[in-house]
mmCIF file of C-alpha atoms and ligand atoms in Angstrom:
data_model
loop_
_atom_site.group_PDB
_atom_site.id
_atom_site.type_symbol
_atom_site.label_atom_id
_atom_site.label_comp_id
_atom_site.label_asym_id
_atom_site.label_seq_id
_atom_site.Cartn_x
_atom_site.Cartn_y
_atom_site.Cartn_z
ATOM 1 C CA MET J 77 17.578 -39.405 -34.931
ATOM 2 C CA SER J 78 19.709 -40.912 -32.223
ATOM 3 C CA THR J 79 20.069 -44.686 -31.958
ATOM 4 C CA TYR J 80 19.439 -44.548 -28.235
ATOM 5 C CA LEU J 81 16.148 -43.847 -26.516
ATOM 6 C CA ILE J 82 15.695 -41.337 -23.722
ATOM 7 C CA SER J 83 12.711 -41.757 -21.404
ATOM 8 C CA VAL J 84 11.427 -38.520 -19.945
ATOM 9 C CA ALA J 85 9.649 -39.268 -16.661
ATOM 10 C CA ILE J 86 7.364 -36.567 -15.286
ATOM 11 C CA PRO J 87 5.070 -36.661 -12.242
ATOM 12 C CA ILE J 88 2.083 -34.365 -12.680
ATOM 13 C CA TYR J 89 -0.450 -33.081 -10.179
ATOM 14 C CA ASN J 90 -3.189 -30.582 -11.048
ATOM 15 C CA GLU J 91 -1.340 -29.018 -13.969
ATOM 16 C CA ALA J 92 -4.123 -29.120 -16.572
ATOM 17 C CA LYS J 93 -3.602 -25.483 -17.553
ATOM 18 C CA GLN J 94 -0.016 -25.839 -18.664
ATOM 19 C CA ILE J 95 0.825 -29.504 -19.158
ATOM 20 C CA TYR J 96 -0.154 -29.795 -22.820
ATOM 21 C CA GLU J 97 1.946 -26.829 -23.815
ATOM 22 C CA ASN J 98 4.887 -27.754 -21.592
ATOM 23 C CA ILE J 99 5.196 -31.303 -22.936
ATOM 24 C CA ASN J 100 5.042 -29.918 -26.462
ATOM 25 C CA ILE J 101 7.867 -27.511 -25.650
ATOM 26 C CA ILE J 102 10.005 -30.348 -24.290
ATOM 27 C CA HIS J 103 9.111 -32.524 -27.278
ATOM 28 C CA LYS J 104 10.129 -29.739 -29.657
ATOM 29 C CA ILE J 105 13.489 -29.162 -27.971
ATOM 30 C CA LEU J 106 14.338 -32.872 -27.964
ATOM 31 C CA THR J 107 13.273 -33.347 -31.572
ATOM 32 C CA GLU J 108 15.319 -30.356 -32.696
ATOM 33 C CA ASN J 109 18.331 -31.936 -31.022
ATOM 34 C CA ASN J 110 17.673 -35.284 -32.714
ATOM 35 C CA ILE J 111 17.088 -37.049 -29.440
ATOM 36 C CA ASN J 112 14.905 -40.112 -29.799
ATOM 37 C CA HIS J 113 12.616 -39.974 -26.794
ATOM 38 C CA GLU J 114 9.492 -41.219 -25.080
ATOM 39 C CA PHE J 115 7.397 -39.530 -22.396
ATOM 40 C CA ILE J 116 6.225 -41.309 -19.261
ATOM 41 C CA LEU J 117 3.622 -38.999 -17.790
ATOM 42 C CA VAL J 118 2.122 -39.896 -14.451
ATOM 43 C CA ASP J 119 -1.027 -38.180 -13.303
ATOM 44 C CA ASP J 120 -0.775 -38.251 -9.523
ATOM 45 C CA GLY J 121 -4.523 -38.320 -8.864
ATOM 46 C CA SER J 122 -5.167 -34.780 -10.111
ATOM 47 C CA ARG J 123 -8.553 -33.250 -9.416
ATOM 48 C CA ASP J 124 -8.615 -31.055 -12.513
ATOM 49 C CA ASN J 125 -8.508 -31.993 -16.190
ATOM 50 C CA THR J 126 -4.924 -33.202 -16.148
ATOM 51 C CA TRP J 127 -5.843 -36.752 -17.176
ATOM 52 C CA GLU J 128 -7.845 -35.527 -20.187
ATOM 53 C CA GLU J 129 -4.876 -33.390 -21.184
ATOM 54 C CA LEU J 130 -2.549 -36.379 -20.881
ATOM 55 C CA LYS J 131 -4.860 -38.455 -23.080
ATOM 56 C CA ARG J 132 -4.861 -35.616 -25.577
ATOM 57 C CA LEU J 133 -1.061 -35.621 -25.493
ATOM 58 C CA SER J 134 -0.909 -39.374 -26.040
ATOM 59 C CA HIS J 135 -3.177 -38.853 -29.028
ATOM 60 C CA ASP J 136 -1.270 -35.935 -30.529
ATOM 61 C CA LEU J 137 2.350 -36.870 -29.844
ATOM 62 C CA PRO J 138 4.259 -40.074 -30.587
ATOM 63 C CA ASN J 139 5.738 -42.250 -27.843
ATOM 64 C CA VAL J 140 3.687 -40.955 -24.944
ATOM 65 C CA PHE J 141 2.800 -43.307 -22.086
ATOM 66 C CA ALA J 142 0.355 -41.800 -19.676
ATOM 67 C CA ILE J 143 -0.456 -43.402 -16.355
ATOM 68 C CA SER J 144 -3.166 -42.295 -13.989
ATOM 69 C CA LEU J 145 -2.856 -43.159 -10.299
ATOM 70 C CA SER J 146 -5.978 -43.984 -8.330
ATOM 71 C CA ARG J 147 -5.438 -41.057 -5.945
ATOM 72 C CA ASN J 148 -2.820 -38.475 -4.958
ATOM 73 C CA PHE J 149 0.078 -40.605 -3.725
ATOM 74 C CA GLY J 150 2.580 -37.754 -3.651
ATOM 75 C CA LYS J 151 5.370 -36.817 -6.010
ATOM 76 C CA GLU J 152 7.770 -39.495 -4.784
ATOM 77 C CA ALA J 153 5.307 -42.333 -5.485
ATOM 78 C CA ALA J 154 4.328 -40.813 -8.838
ATOM 79 C CA LEU J 155 8.004 -40.728 -9.742
ATOM 80 C CA CYS J 156 8.301 -44.422 -8.838
ATOM 81 C CA ALA J 157 5.371 -45.214 -11.120
ATOM 82 C CA ALA J 158 7.050 -43.305 -13.939
ATOM 83 C CA LEU J 159 10.446 -44.927 -13.455
ATOM 84 C CA GLU J 160 8.980 -48.420 -13.404
ATOM 85 C CA SER J 161 7.555 -47.857 -16.871
ATOM 86 C CA ALA J 162 10.664 -46.296 -18.386
ATOM 87 C CA HIS J 163 12.416 -48.493 -20.928
ATOM 88 C CA GLY J 164 14.896 -46.089 -22.462
ATOM 89 C CA ASP J 165 18.689 -46.372 -22.455
ATOM 90 C CA ALA J 166 18.635 -43.456 -20.072
ATOM 91 C CA CYS J 167 15.906 -41.693 -18.197
ATOM 92 C CA VAL J 168 15.495 -37.975 -17.592
ATOM 93 C CA ILE J 169 13.445 -37.051 -14.536
ATOM 94 C CA MET J 170 11.954 -33.586 -14.415
ATOM 95 C CA ASP J 171 9.051 -31.464 -13.154
ATOM 96 C CA SER J 172 6.067 -30.669 -15.302
ATOM 97 C CA ASP J 173 6.117 -26.913 -14.736
ATOM 98 C CA LEU J 174 9.280 -26.148 -16.780
ATOM 99 C CA GLN J 175 11.081 -25.028 -13.625
ATOM 100 C CA HIS J 176 13.618 -27.609 -14.716
ATOM 101 C CA PRO J 177 14.749 -26.050 -18.022
ATOM 102 C CA PRO J 178 14.430 -28.607 -20.850
ATOM 103 C CA GLU J 179 17.119 -26.687 -22.774
ATOM 104 C CA ILE J 180 19.818 -28.414 -20.772
ATOM 105 C CA ILE J 181 18.604 -31.955 -21.523
ATOM 106 C CA PRO J 182 20.734 -32.187 -24.719
ATOM 107 C CA GLU J 183 23.796 -31.302 -22.633
ATOM 108 C CA MET J 184 22.831 -33.955 -20.060
ATOM 109 C CA VAL J 185 22.466 -36.503 -22.833
ATOM 110 C CA ARG J 186 25.841 -35.494 -24.271
ATOM 111 C CA LEU J 187 27.574 -35.946 -20.905
ATOM 112 C CA TRP J 188 25.941 -39.370 -20.582
ATOM 113 C CA LYS J 189 26.578 -40.578 -24.130
ATOM 114 C CA GLU J 190 29.937 -39.041 -24.914
ATOM 115 C CA GLU J 191 31.646 -38.716 -21.567
ATOM 116 C CA GLY J 192 30.262 -41.911 -20.093
ATOM 117 C CA TYR J 193 28.622 -40.530 -16.952
ATOM 118 C CA ASP J 194 25.907 -42.743 -15.489
ATOM 119 C CA VAL J 195 24.179 -40.013 -13.517
ATOM 120 C CA VAL J 196 23.918 -36.372 -14.584
ATOM 121 C CA GLU J 197 22.368 -34.221 -11.894
ATOM 122 C CA GLY J 198 20.807 -30.842 -12.357
ATOM 123 C CA VAL J 199 21.962 -28.689 -9.478
ATOM 124 C CA LYS J 200 20.106 -25.493 -8.606
ATOM 125 C CA SER J 201 22.501 -22.599 -8.984
ATOM 126 C CA SER J 202 19.852 -20.375 -7.499
ATOM 127 C CA ARG J 203 16.567 -21.386 -5.933
ATOM 128 C CA GLY J 204 14.512 -19.044 -8.075
ATOM 129 C CA LYS J 205 11.746 -16.960 -6.593
ATOM 130 C CA GLU J 206 11.063 -18.391 -3.174
ATOM 131 C CA SER J 207 10.278 -16.752 0.095
ATOM 132 C CA ILE J 208 13.144 -16.192 2.545
ATOM 133 C CA VAL J 209 11.579 -18.644 5.026
ATOM 134 C CA TYR J 210 11.472 -21.314 2.323
ATOM 135 C CA LYS J 211 15.082 -20.719 1.327
ATOM 136 C CA VAL J 212 16.359 -20.791 4.902
ATOM 137 C CA GLY J 213 14.233 -23.882 5.583
ATOM 138 C CA ALA J 214 15.608 -25.725 2.557
ATOM 139 C CA HIS J 215 19.166 -24.801 3.474
ATOM 140 C CA LEU J 216 18.722 -25.899 7.083
ATOM 141 C CA PHE J 217 17.120 -29.165 6.010
ATOM 142 C CA TYR J 218 19.886 -30.016 3.546
ATOM 143 C CA SER J 219 22.656 -29.209 5.999
ATOM 144 C CA ILE J 220 21.043 -31.371 8.717
ATOM 145 C CA LEU J 221 20.588 -34.179 6.198
ATOM 146 C CA GLU J 222 24.172 -33.844 5.014
ATOM 147 C CA ASN J 223 25.562 -34.015 8.544
ATOM 148 C CA PHE J 224 23.353 -36.935 9.483
ATOM 149 C CA SER J 225 23.724 -39.049 6.381
ATOM 150 C CA GLY J 226 27.111 -38.068 4.982
ATOM 151 C CA PHE J 227 25.729 -37.318 1.496
ATOM 152 C CA ASN J 228 25.953 -33.866 -0.019
ATOM 153 C CA PHE J 229 22.573 -32.538 -1.117
ATOM 154 C CA ASP J 230 23.320 -28.864 -1.550
ATOM 155 C CA GLY J 231 21.256 -27.547 -4.448
ATOM 156 C CA ALA J 232 19.957 -31.062 -5.054
ATOM 157 C CA SER J 233 16.921 -31.365 -7.256
ATOM 158 C CA ASP J 234 14.936 -34.131 -8.874
ATOM 159 C CA PHE J 235 16.148 -32.986 -12.285
ATOM 160 C CA LYS J 236 18.407 -35.850 -13.314
ATOM 161 C CA LEU J 237 19.478 -38.143 -16.074
ATOM 162 C CA LEU J 238 20.008 -41.759 -15.041
ATOM 163 C CA ASP J 239 21.510 -44.516 -17.127
ATOM 164 C CA SER J 240 19.308 -47.607 -17.455
ATOM 165 C CA LYS J 241 21.698 -49.620 -15.278
ATOM 166 C CA VAL J 242 21.348 -47.047 -12.473
ATOM 167 C CA LEU J 243 17.604 -47.334 -12.823
ATOM 168 C CA ALA J 244 17.848 -51.118 -12.665
ATOM 169 C CA SER J 245 19.801 -50.869 -9.405
ATOM 170 C CA TRP J 246 17.373 -48.286 -8.086
ATOM 171 C CA SER J 247 14.461 -50.630 -8.678
ATOM 172 C CA THR J 248 16.107 -53.220 -6.414
ATOM 173 C CA MET J 249 15.647 -50.846 -3.465
ATOM 174 C CA PRO J 250 12.503 -52.191 -1.859
ATOM 175 C CA GLU J 251 11.574 -49.412 0.572
ATOM 176 C CA ARG J 252 8.050 -48.012 0.472
ATOM 177 C CA ASN J 253 8.893 -44.530 1.736
ATOM 178 C CA THR J 254 11.057 -43.201 -1.029
ATOM 179 C CA PHE J 255 13.165 -40.087 -1.073
ATOM 180 C CA PHE J 256 14.401 -40.074 -4.626
ATOM 181 C CA ARG J 257 17.200 -37.521 -4.250
ATOM 182 C CA GLY J 258 18.671 -39.470 -1.358
ATOM 183 C CA MET J 259 18.277 -42.873 -2.958
ATOM 184 C CA SER J 260 19.986 -41.810 -6.160
ATOM 185 C CA ALA J 261 22.880 -40.293 -4.172
ATOM 186 C CA TRP J 262 23.160 -43.506 -2.161
ATOM 187 C CA LEU J 263 23.437 -45.579 -5.354
ATOM 188 C CA GLY J 264 26.714 -43.969 -6.370
ATOM 189 C CA PHE J 265 27.905 -44.639 -9.953
ATOM 190 C CA LYS J 266 29.944 -42.286 -12.089
ATOM 191 C CA ARG J 267 28.232 -38.957 -11.654
ATOM 192 C CA THR J 268 28.518 -35.340 -12.655
ATOM 193 C CA SER J 269 26.350 -32.284 -12.328
ATOM 194 C CA ILE J 270 25.220 -29.327 -14.383
ATOM 195 C CA PRO J 271 24.015 -26.122 -12.755
ATOM 196 C CA PHE J 272 20.685 -24.673 -13.797
ATOM 197 C CA GLU J 273 18.675 -21.611 -12.896
ATOM 198 C CA VAL J 274 15.241 -22.326 -11.480
ATOM 199 C CA THR J 275 12.836 -20.399 -13.646
ATOM 200 C CA GLU J 276 9.574 -19.092 -12.353
ATOM 201 C CA ARG J 277 6.496 -21.311 -12.427
ATOM 202 C CA LYS J 278 4.419 -20.297 -15.435
ATOM 203 C CA GLU J 279 1.029 -21.343 -14.215
ATOM 204 C CA GLY J 280 -0.550 -21.999 -10.831
ATOM 205 C CA GLN J 281 1.198 -22.467 -7.522
ATOM 206 C CA SER J 282 3.649 -24.919 -6.053
ATOM 207 C CA LYS J 283 1.843 -28.169 -5.276
ATOM 208 C CA TRP J 284 3.786 -28.653 -2.063
ATOM 209 C CA SER J 285 2.101 -27.598 1.113
ATOM 210 C CA THR J 286 4.314 -26.875 4.117
ATOM 211 C CA LEU J 287 2.967 -30.026 5.767
ATOM 212 C CA LYS J 288 3.866 -32.152 2.716
ATOM 213 C CA LEU J 289 7.367 -30.697 2.701
ATOM 214 C CA PHE J 290 7.761 -31.342 6.425
ATOM 215 C CA LYS J 291 6.672 -34.964 5.937
ATOM 216 C CA LEU J 292 9.165 -35.361 3.096
ATOM 217 C CA ALA J 293 11.906 -33.924 5.308
ATOM 218 C CA ILE J 294 11.110 -36.430 8.083
ATOM 219 C CA THR J 295 11.077 -39.327 5.581
ATOM 220 C CA ALA J 296 14.377 -38.128 4.170
ATOM 221 C CA ILE J 297 16.084 -37.921 7.536
ATOM 222 C CA THR J 298 14.664 -41.115 9.009
ATOM 223 C CA SER J 299 15.363 -43.175 5.906
ATOM 224 C CA PHE J 300 18.916 -41.982 5.499
ATOM 225 C CA SER J 301 20.177 -41.754 9.020
ATOM 226 C CA SER J 302 19.616 -43.416 12.352
ATOM 227 C CA LEU J 303 21.674 -40.724 14.058
ATOM 228 C CA PRO J 304 18.618 -39.249 15.847
ATOM 229 C CA LEU J 305 18.206 -42.620 17.590
ATOM 230 C CA GLN J 306 21.837 -42.583 18.659
ATOM 231 C CA LEU J 307 21.406 -39.000 19.797
ATOM 232 C CA VAL J 308 18.856 -40.266 22.293
ATOM 233 C CA THR J 309 21.400 -42.693 23.717
ATOM 234 C CA LEU J 310 23.963 -39.897 23.895
ATOM 235 C CA MET J 311 21.542 -37.652 25.763
ATOM 236 C CA GLY J 312 20.782 -40.506 28.124
ATOM 237 C CA ILE J 313 24.482 -40.954 28.893
ATOM 238 C CA LEU J 314 24.923 -37.223 29.501
ATOM 239 C CA PHE J 315 21.999 -37.124 31.892
ATOM 240 C CA LEU J 316 23.196 -40.245 33.661
ATOM 241 C CA PHE J 317 26.541 -38.548 34.193
ATOM 242 C CA GLY J 318 24.771 -35.433 35.517
ATOM 243 C CA SER J 319 22.623 -37.437 37.894
ATOM 244 C CA PHE J 320 25.695 -39.272 39.165
ATOM 245 C CA ILE J 321 27.308 -35.976 40.190
ATOM 246 C CA LEU J 322 24.037 -34.689 41.661
ATOM 247 C CA GLY J 323 23.572 -37.966 43.493
ATOM 248 C CA ILE J 324 26.983 -37.669 45.162
ATOM 249 C CA ASN J 325 26.197 -34.069 46.046
ATOM 250 C CA THR J 326 22.853 -35.018 47.570
ATOM 251 C CA LEU J 327 24.339 -37.836 49.627
ATOM 252 C CA TYR J 328 27.135 -35.551 50.822
ATOM 253 C CA MET J 329 24.588 -32.925 51.918
ATOM 254 C CA LYS J 330 22.503 -35.556 53.655
ATOM 255 C CA PHE J 331 25.439 -36.922 55.650
ATOM 256 C CA LYS J 332 26.523 -33.390 56.589
ATOM 257 C CA GLY J 333 23.027 -32.841 57.954
ATOM 258 C CA VAL J 334 22.200 -29.836 55.792
ATOM 259 C CA ALA J 335 18.441 -29.287 55.366
ATOM 260 C CA VAL J 336 16.684 -30.327 52.181
ATOM 261 C CA SER J 337 17.046 -27.241 50.091
ATOM 262 C CA GLY J 338 17.177 -28.908 46.722
ATOM 263 C CA PHE J 339 13.618 -28.227 45.667
ATOM 264 C CA THR J 340 14.714 -26.293 42.583
ATOM 265 C CA THR J 341 17.014 -29.093 41.568
ATOM 266 C CA VAL J 342 14.197 -31.593 41.811
ATOM 267 C CA ILE J 343 11.889 -29.504 39.676
ATOM 268 C CA LEU J 344 14.607 -28.860 37.111
ATOM 269 C CA LEU J 345 15.522 -32.502 36.980
ATOM 270 C CA LEU J 346 11.912 -33.497 36.546
ATOM 271 C CA LEU J 347 11.490 -31.050 33.713
ATOM 272 C CA ILE J 348 14.674 -31.964 31.934
ATOM 273 C CA VAL J 349 14.340 -35.703 32.314
ATOM 274 C CA GLY J 350 10.660 -35.568 31.463
ATOM 275 C CA SER J 351 11.161 -33.584 28.292
ATOM 276 C CA THR J 352 14.129 -35.629 27.180
ATOM 277 C CA LEU J 353 12.127 -38.796 27.659
ATOM 278 C CA MET J 354 9.271 -37.429 25.641
ATOM 279 C CA ILE J 355 11.513 -36.284 22.804
ATOM 280 C CA SER J 356 13.259 -39.633 22.808
ATOM 281 C CA LEU J 357 10.007 -41.519 22.709
ATOM 282 C CA GLY J 358 8.887 -39.274 19.874
ATOM 283 C CA ILE J 359 11.996 -40.015 17.856
ATOM 284 C CA ILE J 360 11.736 -43.741 18.510
ATOM 285 C CA GLY J 361 8.053 -43.552 17.612
ATOM 286 C CA THR J 362 8.884 -41.922 14.289
ATOM 287 C CA TYR J 363 11.236 -44.743 13.394
ATOM 288 C CA ILE J 364 8.770 -47.382 14.516
ATOM 289 C CA ALA J 365 6.111 -45.752 12.361
ATOM 290 C CA LYS J 366 8.499 -45.991 9.407
ATOM 291 C CA ILE J 367 9.227 -49.648 10.169
ATOM 292 C CA PHE J 368 5.492 -50.250 10.402
ATOM 293 C CA ASP J 369 5.003 -48.634 6.995
ATOM 294 C CA GLU J 370 7.742 -50.759 5.491
ATOM 295 C CA VAL J 371 6.645 -54.126 6.893
ATOM 296 C CA LYS J 372 3.118 -53.618 5.618
ATOM 297 C CA PHE J 373 4.760 -53.879 2.218
ATOM 298 C CA ARG J 374 1.970 -52.092 0.444
ATOM 299 C CA PRO J 375 2.475 -51.076 -3.173
ATOM 300 C CA ARG J 376 3.882 -47.576 -3.540
ATOM 301 C CA PHE J 377 1.026 -46.570 -5.831
ATOM 302 C CA ILE J 378 -2.061 -47.970 -7.568
ATOM 303 C CA ILE J 379 -2.630 -47.467 -11.279
ATOM 304 C CA ARG J 380 -6.190 -46.602 -12.309
ATOM 305 C CA GLU J 381 -5.823 -46.214 -16.050
ATOM 306 C CA LYS J 382 -3.232 -46.087 -18.797
ATOM 307 C CA ALA J 383 -3.092 -44.379 -22.160
ATOM 308 C CA GLU J 384 -0.524 -44.878 -24.860
ATOM 309 C CA SER J 385 0.284 -43.210 -28.173
ATOM 310 C CA THR J 386 -0.751 -45.243 -31.147
ATOM 311 C CA ARG J 387 2.024 -43.553 -33.081
ATOM 312 C CA LYS J 388 5.451 -44.974 -32.290
ATOM 313 C CA GLU J 389 8.410 -43.227 -33.797
ATOM 314 C CA CYS J 390 11.875 -44.659 -34.254
ATOM 315 C CA ILE J 391 12.109 -46.518 -30.992
ATOM 316 C CA SER J 392 15.242 -48.592 -31.305
ATOM 317 C CA ILE J 393 16.796 -49.812 -28.120
ATOM 318 C CA ASP J 394 20.555 -49.483 -28.178
ATOM 319 C CA THR J 395 21.727 -52.953 -27.216
ATOM 320 C CA ASN J 396 25.278 -51.856 -26.472
ATOM 321 C CA GLY J 397 24.062 -50.139 -23.381
HETATM 322 N N1 LIG R 484 3.662 -33.204 -7.940
HETATM 323 C C1 LIG R 484 3.084 -34.476 -7.899
HETATM 324 N N2 LIG R 484 2.350 -34.836 -6.789
HETATM 325 C C2 LIG R 484 2.175 -34.010 -5.707
HETATM 326 C C3 LIG R 484 2.817 -32.737 -5.747
HETATM 327 C C4 LIG R 484 3.544 -32.369 -6.868
HETATM 328 O O1 LIG R 484 3.217 -35.251 -8.842
HETATM 329 O O2 LIG R 484 1.508 -34.399 -4.754
HETATM 330 C C5 LIG R 484 4.453 -32.797 -9.142
HETATM 331 C C6 LIG R 484 4.058 -31.459 -9.769
HETATM 332 O O3 LIG R 484 3.014 -31.578 -10.694
HETATM 333 C C7 LIG R 484 5.353 -31.053 -10.454
HETATM 334 C C8 LIG R 484 6.425 -31.605 -9.509
HETATM 335 O O4 LIG R 484 5.784 -32.623 -8.744
HETATM 336 O O5 LIG R 484 5.526 -31.641 -11.714
HETATM 337 C C9 LIG R 484 7.006 -30.535 -8.635
HETATM 338 O O6 LIG R 484 5.967 -29.874 -7.950
HETATM 339 P P1 LIG R 484 5.922 -28.297 -7.724
HETATM 340 O O7 LIG R 484 6.319 -27.577 -8.949
HETATM 341 O O8 LIG R 484 4.571 -27.988 -7.178
HETATM 342 O O9 LIG R 484 7.017 -28.176 -6.586
HETATM 343 P P2 LIG R 484 8.177 -27.079 -6.422
HETATM 344 O O10 LIG R 484 8.662 -26.705 -7.790
HETATM 345 O O11 LIG R 484 7.562 -25.974 -5.685
HETATM 346 O O12 LIG R 484 9.210 -27.825 -5.619
HETATM 347 MG MG1 LIG R 485 7.832 -26.412 -9.490
#
């Protein structure tokens, strides 16, 4: 077995049907590759038997830490809960549905241990079976985010290996609304990526509703860029410039004694200015809502219950880092 310990952090929501088997598959692959590991499994307030399955796992497998949140806080918060409990020399973050192939974990670990990378990112080489709308949506979202924030997220996924020092820096980021992909890109460090094919979900459906995805997209954009706010200022300047020209025109007409024929202009102006104002207020409102969320300083998640394996196998923390 390896001298270092890898924490495998997995957020889980309503996956009772497949979680037991999936964790066993991951456990088998890691054991075969002599990777000393622990599992941090977070039940994100599932409404099925997921928690019972996690307790069963903590009974049957060594080094399993299961955490149950008091309600569904969302994947991002569940991930935070998992990462806070990880004490390995490196941490692998992955989904519970095997869409992130565990077969490439040994390669991630090798890149980390032997080539000294601090962050190894799994990058989707294809997005698997998704509807066209979903694919286009994801692409659009990532390109907007890239242009706004200056970070490249193409093919980004939450499948990553992070060194413990990256995790330590990550935990100093105090924000309540987390967007893990963005935060880990923001952190920097020596990073590399491995492509992987998204396999099909074995059991059940994606746990992300369109609304949840939309909310995540708004959090991502508002927490990584204030460009939309500046856009409002830019629009304001443009319209000011336009009204200046129109103003001169109006005055000129008035002094020439031409009848008031600018009804259309007035209506158009009203519409344009009105809508721009509303959009602007909306954007500002979104940011204020985020600020409001942050200053409340609520915990990101609440833990209801914990379960831990009684069997501990060869956990030896590598003190050399
Ligand atoms: N998940 C979660 N909380 C949620 C939604 C999802 O912990 O509110 C977990 C889910 O169990 C899975 C991972 O997040 O392990 C990714 O979810 P899913 O496979 O449904 O998303 P997709 O693969 O469609 O992006
Ligand atoms: Mg999935």
